[in-house]
Short mmCIF file of C-alpha atoms in Angstrom, two decimals:
data_model
loop_
_atom_site.label_atom_id
_atom_site.label_comp_id
_atom_site.label_asym_id
_atom_site.label_seq_id
_atom_site.Cartn_x
_atom_site.Cartn_y
_atom_site.Cartn_z
CA MET A 471 3.73 -10.80 -142.20
CA ILE A 472 3.63 -7.19 -141.56
CA PHE A 473 3.21 -7.90 -137.91
CA ASN A 474 3.33 -11.26 -135.99
CA SER A 475 -0.12 -12.26 -134.21
CA PHE A 476 1.65 -10.94 -130.85
CA GLN A 477 3.07 -7.80 -132.50
CA PHE A 478 -0.52 -7.03 -133.77
CA ALA A 479 -2.47 -7.67 -130.52
CA ILE A 480 -0.15 -5.32 -128.48
CA PHE A 481 -0.52 -2.88 -131.38
CA PHE A 482 -4.10 -3.06 -131.38
CA VAL A 483 -4.57 -3.09 -127.65
CA LEU A 484 -2.53 0.42 -127.79
CA VAL A 485 -4.44 1.83 -130.18
CA LEU A 486 -7.85 0.55 -128.61
CA GLY A 487 -6.79 1.88 -125.14
CA ALA A 488 -6.10 5.39 -126.70
CA TYR A 489 -8.86 5.54 -129.23
CA TRP A 490 -11.99 5.39 -127.22
CA GLN A 491 -10.68 8.57 -124.95
CA LEU A 492 -10.73 10.84 -128.23
CA ARG A 493 -13.32 12.51 -129.80
CA TRP A 494 -14.06 11.60 -133.30
CA LYS A 495 -11.66 13.96 -135.21
CA GLY A 496 -8.94 12.67 -132.98
CA GLN A 497 -10.02 9.15 -133.35
CA ASN A 498 -9.60 9.75 -137.14
CA ARG A 499 -6.05 11.33 -136.98
CA LEU A 500 -5.01 8.15 -134.33
CA LEU A 501 -6.12 5.71 -136.84
CA LEU A 502 -4.56 7.29 -139.83
CA VAL A 503 -1.20 7.50 -137.98
CA MET A 504 -1.49 3.90 -136.73
CA SER A 505 -2.24 2.78 -140.14
CA TYR A 506 0.85 4.25 -141.72
CA VAL A 507 2.77 2.73 -138.95
CA PHE A 508 1.06 -0.58 -139.71
CA TYR A 509 1.85 -0.44 -143.39
CA GLY A 510 5.22 1.03 -142.93
CA TRP A 511 6.31 -1.74 -140.53
CA TRP A 512 6.69 -4.07 -143.50
CA ASP A 513 8.60 -1.39 -145.47
CA TRP A 514 8.39 2.06 -145.10
CA ARG A 515 9.71 3.15 -148.59
CA PHE A 516 6.37 1.94 -150.13
CA LEU A 517 4.49 4.52 -148.11
CA GLY A 518 4.93 6.87 -150.86
CA LEU A 519 3.02 4.87 -153.29
CA LEU A 520 0.06 4.86 -150.81
CA ALA A 521 0.45 8.43 -150.15
CA LEU A 522 0.62 9.10 -153.95
CA SER A 523 -2.56 7.09 -154.83
CA THR A 524 -4.30 8.97 -152.03
CA GLY A 525 -3.21 12.82 -152.85
CA VAL A 526 -3.82 12.24 -156.61
CA ASP A 527 -7.52 10.79 -155.98
CA PHE A 528 -8.34 13.30 -153.18
CA LEU A 529 -7.28 15.90 -155.91
CA VAL A 530 -8.94 14.63 -158.74
CA ALA A 531 -12.22 14.37 -156.75
CA ARG A 532 -12.14 17.76 -155.45
CA ARG A 533 -11.85 18.94 -158.98
CA LEU A 534 -14.67 16.82 -160.15
CA GLY A 535 -17.03 18.10 -157.75
CA ARG A 536 -16.42 21.66 -158.59
CA THR A 537 -16.80 21.36 -162.42
CA ASP A 538 -19.86 20.57 -164.50
CA ASP A 539 -17.75 20.39 -167.84
CA GLY A 540 -18.13 16.77 -169.30
CA PRO A 541 -14.85 16.25 -171.09
CA HIS A 542 -13.10 17.92 -168.33
CA ARG A 543 -14.72 15.55 -166.02
CA LYS A 544 -13.62 12.69 -168.20
CA ARG A 545 -10.05 13.78 -168.51
CA LEU A 546 -10.01 14.16 -164.67
CA LEU A 547 -11.05 10.47 -164.32
CA TRP A 548 -8.69 9.25 -166.66
CA ALA A 549 -6.03 10.65 -165.16
CA SER A 550 -6.81 9.30 -161.79
CA MET A 551 -7.43 5.79 -163.49
CA ALA A 552 -3.92 6.23 -165.54
CA VAL A 553 -1.89 6.68 -162.20
CA ASN A 554 -3.40 4.42 -159.94
CA LEU A 555 -3.41 1.18 -162.85
CA GLY A 556 -0.07 2.63 -163.86
CA ILE A 557 1.30 2.10 -160.32
CA LEU A 558 -0.36 -1.28 -159.83
CA GLY A 559 0.73 -2.38 -163.71
CA PHE A 560 4.44 -1.56 -163.06
CA PHE A 561 4.88 -3.20 -159.67
CA LYS A 562 2.75 -6.21 -160.13
CA TYR A 563 2.78 -6.76 -163.77
CA PHE A 564 5.80 -5.44 -165.51
CA GLY A 565 8.04 -8.69 -164.82
CA PHE A 566 4.92 -10.52 -166.20
CA PHE A 567 4.41 -9.03 -169.34
CA ALA A 568 8.21 -8.61 -169.76
CA ASP A 569 8.97 -12.24 -169.15
CA SER A 570 5.82 -13.49 -171.38
CA LEU A 571 7.28 -10.96 -174.48
CA GLU A 572 10.90 -12.63 -174.01
CA ALA A 573 9.15 -15.96 -174.20
CA SER A 574 7.01 -15.08 -177.31
CA LEU A 575 10.06 -13.73 -179.27
CA SER A 576 12.35 -16.80 -178.21
CA SER A 577 9.64 -19.13 -179.78
CA VAL A 578 10.16 -17.24 -183.28
CA GLY A 579 13.74 -17.19 -183.14
CA VAL A 580 14.19 -13.33 -181.91
CA GLY A 581 16.58 -13.18 -179.17
CA TRP A 582 15.73 -10.68 -176.38
CA LEU A 583 16.36 -10.76 -172.81
CA ALA A 584 13.92 -9.16 -170.63
CA PRO A 585 15.18 -6.48 -168.38
CA SER A 586 15.43 -7.43 -164.52
CA LEU A 587 14.64 -4.86 -162.43
CA GLY A 588 14.36 -6.63 -159.08
CA ILE A 589 10.59 -4.95 -158.67
CA VAL A 590 9.07 -5.84 -155.35
CA LEU A 591 5.28 -6.02 -155.08
CA PRO A 592 3.91 -3.88 -152.35
CA VAL A 593 1.87 -5.74 -150.14
CA GLY A 594 -1.97 -4.92 -150.53
CA ILE A 595 -1.36 -2.74 -153.49
CA SER A 596 -4.42 -4.46 -155.58
CA PHE A 597 -6.84 -4.02 -152.62
CA TYR A 598 -6.08 0.02 -152.21
CA THR A 599 -6.01 0.91 -155.47
CA PHE A 600 -9.04 -0.48 -156.23
CA GLN A 601 -10.60 0.95 -153.00
CA SER A 602 -9.20 4.29 -154.18
CA MET A 603 -10.33 3.92 -157.57
CA SER A 604 -13.96 3.11 -156.58
CA TYR A 605 -14.14 6.59 -154.65
CA THR A 606 -13.00 8.69 -157.55
CA ILE A 607 -15.25 6.87 -160.09
CA ASP A 608 -18.25 7.27 -157.53
CA VAL A 609 -17.47 10.96 -157.32
CA TYR A 610 -17.40 11.34 -161.15
CA ARG A 611 -20.96 9.57 -161.15
CA ARG A 612 -22.02 12.06 -158.67
CA GLU A 613 -22.96 9.15 -156.55
CA LEU A 614 -20.75 10.65 -153.66
CA ASP A 615 -19.71 14.26 -152.62
CA PRO A 616 -16.10 14.76 -152.44
CA VAL A 617 -14.34 14.32 -149.04
CA GLU A 618 -13.19 17.94 -147.73
CA ASP A 619 -10.59 16.99 -145.62
CA PHE A 620 -7.69 15.34 -146.96
CA PHE A 621 -6.67 13.26 -143.69
CA ASP A 622 -10.08 11.90 -143.49
CA PHE A 623 -10.06 10.76 -147.07
CA ALA A 624 -6.28 9.30 -146.50
CA LEU A 625 -7.64 7.20 -143.88
CA TYR A 626 -10.54 5.87 -145.91
CA VAL A 627 -7.50 4.54 -148.26
CA SER A 628 -5.30 3.21 -145.60
CA TYR A 629 -7.46 1.97 -142.76
CA PHE A 630 -5.42 -0.50 -141.15
CA PRO A 631 -7.85 -3.53 -140.24
CA GLN A 632 -8.52 -4.08 -144.31
CA LEU A 633 -5.70 -2.22 -146.02
CA VAL A 634 -3.80 -5.55 -146.92
CA ALA A 635 -6.32 -8.06 -147.60
CA GLY A 636 -9.78 -6.74 -147.78
CA PRO A 637 -12.64 -6.53 -147.81
CA ILE A 638 -12.25 -3.82 -150.51
CA GLU A 639 -14.71 -1.31 -148.90
CA ARG A 640 -16.73 1.15 -151.23
CA ALA A 641 -16.47 5.02 -150.36
CA THR A 642 -20.20 5.31 -150.30
CA ARG A 643 -20.14 2.77 -147.15
CA LEU A 644 -16.96 3.51 -145.25
CA VAL A 645 -16.64 7.11 -145.90
CA PRO A 646 -20.00 8.11 -144.18
CA GLN A 647 -18.72 6.23 -141.19
CA ILE A 648 -15.51 8.10 -140.90
CA LEU A 649 -17.21 11.40 -141.41
CA SER A 650 -19.33 10.50 -138.34
CA PRO A 651 -18.76 10.38 -134.61
CA ARG A 652 -18.79 6.48 -133.68
CA VAL A 653 -20.63 4.98 -130.76
CA ARG A 654 -18.72 3.24 -128.25
CA PRO A 655 -19.40 -0.53 -128.89
CA ARG A 656 -21.14 -2.37 -125.77
CA GLY A 657 -22.27 -5.55 -125.09
CA GLU A 658 -23.31 -7.78 -128.26
CA GLN A 659 -20.95 -5.54 -130.29
CA ILE A 660 -17.97 -6.21 -128.27
CA SER A 661 -18.75 -10.13 -128.02
CA SER A 662 -19.48 -10.40 -131.71
CA GLY A 663 -16.40 -8.55 -132.59
CA LEU A 664 -14.34 -10.44 -130.40
CA ALA A 665 -16.16 -13.80 -131.89
CA LEU A 666 -15.10 -12.90 -135.31
CA ILE A 667 -11.49 -12.24 -134.25
CA ALA A 668 -11.53 -15.69 -132.44
CA VAL A 669 -13.34 -17.50 -135.39
CA GLY A 670 -10.85 -15.69 -137.97
CA LEU A 671 -7.81 -17.11 -135.87
CA VAL A 672 -9.11 -20.39 -135.60
CA LYS A 673 -9.98 -20.57 -139.46
CA LYS A 674 -6.22 -19.05 -139.81
CA VAL A 675 -3.93 -21.05 -137.56
CA ALA A 676 -5.82 -24.22 -136.69
CA ILE A 677 -7.70 -24.81 -140.07
CA ALA A 678 -5.53 -23.05 -143.18
CA ASP A 679 -2.16 -23.57 -141.74
CA ILE A 680 -2.67 -27.56 -141.06
CA ALA A 681 -4.25 -27.67 -144.46
CA ALA A 682 -1.14 -25.95 -145.82
CA SER A 683 1.33 -28.01 -144.33
CA VAL A 684 -0.23 -31.34 -146.04
CA ALA A 685 -0.75 -29.37 -149.43
CA ASN A 686 2.68 -28.16 -149.74
CA ASP A 687 4.08 -31.58 -148.69
CA VAL A 688 1.90 -33.31 -151.30
CA PHE A 689 2.83 -30.55 -153.95
CA SER A 690 6.54 -30.53 -153.22
CA ARG A 691 6.55 -34.15 -154.39
CA SER A 692 3.76 -34.29 -157.00
CA GLY A 693 5.60 -36.02 -159.56
CA GLU A 694 5.79 -38.99 -156.98
CA ALA A 695 2.74 -38.70 -155.13
CA SER A 696 -0.17 -41.38 -155.59
CA ALA A 697 -3.36 -40.37 -156.92
CA ILE A 698 -4.80 -40.32 -153.41
CA GLU A 699 -2.35 -38.21 -152.07
CA LEU A 700 -3.10 -35.58 -154.83
CA ILE A 701 -6.58 -35.42 -154.46
CA ILE A 702 -6.27 -35.02 -150.67
CA GLY A 703 -3.47 -32.28 -151.41
CA VAL A 704 -6.01 -30.36 -153.82
CA TYR A 705 -8.73 -30.55 -151.19
CA CYS A 706 -6.31 -29.18 -148.41
CA PHE A 707 -5.28 -26.34 -150.79
CA ALA A 708 -9.02 -25.60 -151.03
CA ILE A 709 -9.32 -25.58 -147.49
CA GLN A 710 -6.18 -23.54 -146.82
CA ILE A 711 -7.19 -20.73 -149.35
CA TYR A 712 -10.64 -20.53 -147.77
CA GLY A 713 -9.32 -20.57 -144.24
CA ASP A 714 -6.71 -17.71 -144.86
CA PHE A 715 -8.63 -15.38 -146.61
CA SER A 716 -11.93 -15.75 -145.02
CA GLY A 717 -10.13 -15.60 -141.93
CA TYR A 718 -8.35 -12.52 -142.36
CA SER A 719 -11.65 -11.05 -143.30
CA ASP A 720 -13.33 -12.30 -140.09
CA MET A 721 -10.49 -10.69 -138.02
CA ALA A 722 -10.47 -7.34 -139.83
CA ARG A 723 -14.49 -7.35 -139.34
CA GLY A 724 -14.07 -8.36 -135.63
CA THR A 725 -11.25 -5.95 -135.40
CA SER A 726 -13.17 -2.85 -136.99
CA ARG A 727 -16.38 -3.37 -135.25
CA LEU A 728 -14.38 -2.61 -131.79
CA LEU A 729 -13.36 0.67 -133.32
CA GLY A 730 -17.06 1.18 -134.03
CA ILE A 731 -16.75 1.00 -137.72
CA GLU A 732 -18.54 -1.97 -139.85
CA LEU A 733 -16.92 -3.60 -142.50
CA VAL A 734 -18.84 -5.58 -145.14
CA GLU A 735 -19.33 -9.51 -144.86
CA ASN A 736 -16.63 -11.02 -147.57
CA PHE A 737 -17.58 -14.82 -147.47
CA LYS A 738 -20.85 -16.38 -147.19
CA GLN A 739 -20.11 -20.24 -146.82
CA PRO A 740 -18.72 -20.38 -150.82
CA TYR A 741 -18.24 -23.80 -151.06
CA PHE A 742 -21.99 -24.48 -150.16
CA SER A 743 -22.97 -23.11 -153.23
CA PRO A 744 -24.96 -24.53 -155.73
CA SER A 745 -23.76 -22.90 -158.81
CA ILE A 746 -20.56 -20.85 -159.99
CA THR A 747 -22.89 -17.62 -160.08
CA GLN A 748 -23.90 -18.39 -156.54
CA PHE A 749 -19.94 -19.06 -155.60
CA TRP A 750 -19.16 -15.81 -156.92
CA ARG A 751 -22.01 -14.10 -155.03
CA ARG A 752 -20.45 -15.74 -151.70
CA TRP A 753 -16.54 -15.79 -152.27
CA HIS A 754 -14.71 -12.51 -151.70
CA ILE A 755 -18.01 -10.36 -152.00
CA SER A 756 -16.40 -7.08 -152.06
CA LEU A 757 -14.34 -7.82 -155.04
CA SER A 758 -17.14 -9.65 -157.19
CA ASN A 759 -19.41 -6.61 -156.50
CA TRP A 760 -16.28 -4.38 -157.46
CA LEU A 761 -15.69 -6.23 -160.67
CA ARG A 762 -19.63 -6.16 -161.45
CA ASP A 763 -20.09 -2.50 -160.64
CA TYR A 764 -16.92 -0.93 -162.15
CA LEU A 765 -16.27 -3.38 -164.87
CA TYR A 766 -19.18 -5.92 -166.16
CA ILE A 767 -22.12 -3.17 -165.85
CA PRO A 768 -19.79 -0.42 -167.45
CA LEU A 769 -19.01 -2.77 -170.58
CA GLY A 770 -22.78 -3.34 -171.13
CA GLY A 771 -23.52 -5.85 -168.72
CA ASN A 772 -26.43 -8.27 -169.99
CA ARG A 773 -28.20 -5.10 -171.49
CA LYS A 774 -26.98 -5.57 -175.16
CA GLY A 775 -28.01 -9.19 -176.07
CA PRO A 776 -26.67 -12.68 -175.14
CA ARG A 777 -23.55 -12.55 -177.31
CA ARG A 778 -22.06 -9.24 -175.77
CA THR A 779 -23.23 -10.56 -172.48
CA TYR A 780 -20.82 -13.58 -172.90
CA ILE A 781 -18.03 -11.40 -173.97
CA ASN A 782 -18.55 -9.22 -170.98
CA LEU A 783 -18.59 -12.25 -168.50
CA ALA A 784 -15.33 -13.44 -170.28
CA LEU A 785 -13.51 -10.09 -170.17
CA THR A 786 -14.63 -9.54 -166.45
CA MET A 787 -13.38 -12.78 -165.33
CA LEU A 788 -10.22 -12.88 -167.50
CA LEU A 789 -9.44 -9.51 -165.66
CA GLY A 790 -10.19 -10.65 -162.29
CA GLY A 791 -7.91 -13.82 -162.68
CA LEU A 792 -5.12 -11.53 -163.68
CA TRP A 793 -5.94 -9.31 -160.50
CA HIS A 794 -5.73 -12.20 -158.26
CA GLY A 795 -1.97 -12.85 -159.73
CA ALA A 796 0.55 -12.07 -162.47
CA ALA A 797 0.79 -15.40 -164.25
CA TRP A 798 -0.51 -17.09 -167.17
CA THR A 799 -2.20 -19.91 -164.68
CA PHE A 800 -3.98 -16.78 -163.18
CA VAL A 801 -5.27 -15.92 -166.80
CA VAL A 802 -6.30 -19.57 -167.47
CA TRP A 803 -8.08 -19.60 -164.12
CA GLY A 804 -10.00 -16.60 -164.86
CA ALA A 805 -10.88 -17.63 -168.42
CA LEU A 806 -12.15 -20.88 -166.81
CA GLN A 807 -14.56 -19.16 -164.42
CA GLY A 808 -15.68 -16.91 -167.17
CA LEU A 809 -16.53 -20.19 -169.29
CA TYR A 810 -18.54 -21.61 -166.40
CA LEU A 811 -20.40 -18.48 -166.06
CA MET A 812 -21.34 -18.49 -169.70
CA VAL A 813 -22.38 -21.96 -169.53
CA GLU A 814 -24.66 -21.71 -166.75
CA ARG A 815 -26.35 -18.62 -168.31
CA ARG A 816 -26.62 -20.25 -171.71
CA PHE A 817 -28.43 -23.60 -170.35
CA GLY A 818 -29.97 -21.82 -167.27
CA LEU A 819 -27.93 -23.73 -164.81
CA ASP A 820 -27.55 -20.88 -162.58
CA LYS A 821 -31.16 -21.69 -161.32
CA VAL A 822 -31.56 -24.55 -158.67
CA GLY A 823 -34.36 -26.49 -157.78
CA SER A 824 -35.71 -26.68 -154.56
CA SER A 825 -35.16 -30.49 -154.20
CA ARG A 826 -32.75 -30.84 -151.54
CA LEU A 827 -30.90 -34.06 -153.48
CA ALA A 828 -30.91 -31.84 -156.37
CA VAL A 829 -29.18 -28.98 -154.27
CA VAL A 830 -26.67 -31.23 -152.58
CA GLY A 831 -25.84 -32.76 -156.08
CA ARG A 832 -25.21 -29.49 -157.86
CA THR A 833 -23.29 -28.19 -154.70
CA LEU A 834 -20.68 -31.12 -155.00
CA VAL A 835 -20.40 -30.64 -158.67
CA THR A 836 -20.01 -26.77 -158.26
CA PHE A 837 -17.05 -27.39 -155.68
CA HIS A 838 -15.12 -29.77 -157.52
#
């Protein structure tokens, strides 16, 4: 963890105490400094990567906003994507691809030892890379004007409540809030913000951590566990990942609300979804929307016939699986999600009737 709960509480109280004594430009500068302190508390050496992504996309977007030359604009966009995906690919996927290549060559009798570079995966790199890339793409599409102040843009990329685990905020939503004076929260905003923090903390500590202890125990002795124990372990793991992830998102939203900035809702009771299609509209919503708008639709979406639609769904979910982790298990998981979505679309299973019994039945099937 970057901070333990006690350290973060002190950190946030100190930030909040000074924050509302400043004008909005001063608030932005304070949040930027505190965001870099927050991230650097884990390992200050990786602040350079965060700053590099920020600097590249700031400069590229400025150039995009000043030229109408189509080919030049495309080159600028590709330069931004090459830097961002290059950094992400090296730190997150180099070991995975190197080990996979070694195993593949070994299977055909070719001996090759993958280099061991001891690469450490920077925390939150997948989140802030996607967030920074979306800004450049939106400027390229002329859906957003470039941010003129570097430090304001740096705050957009590094904003600490959602920096390390989302939600992945779109520039069209977060940047206008950063560039405008904030109204001090009162009454309902304060109570709802504190409630989100409390609910998130309960999900994390009282639900996820307890479920994790059961799941970890079962999985550590999976070869000896009974069928019932394994089923309980799987259920507990499902509870754990939901409690961890949605709990963090709730705390991020509550924390940000007390700062006068609204973050998107990232989870809407996904385990009660009556179809896989609905599930992906309610689980990690900010990522699902990112994959839809910056991958699925540019690939053609559902505009080029059923065959192409199925291919686009499969590619999107495969890459979504790989985004979650650098392992073949995540690739297989992404492929399964793509298959489920294709089957639902092919047979119209994404449409759920109004019968309560049908909804309950479909929900149970979807969950399992």
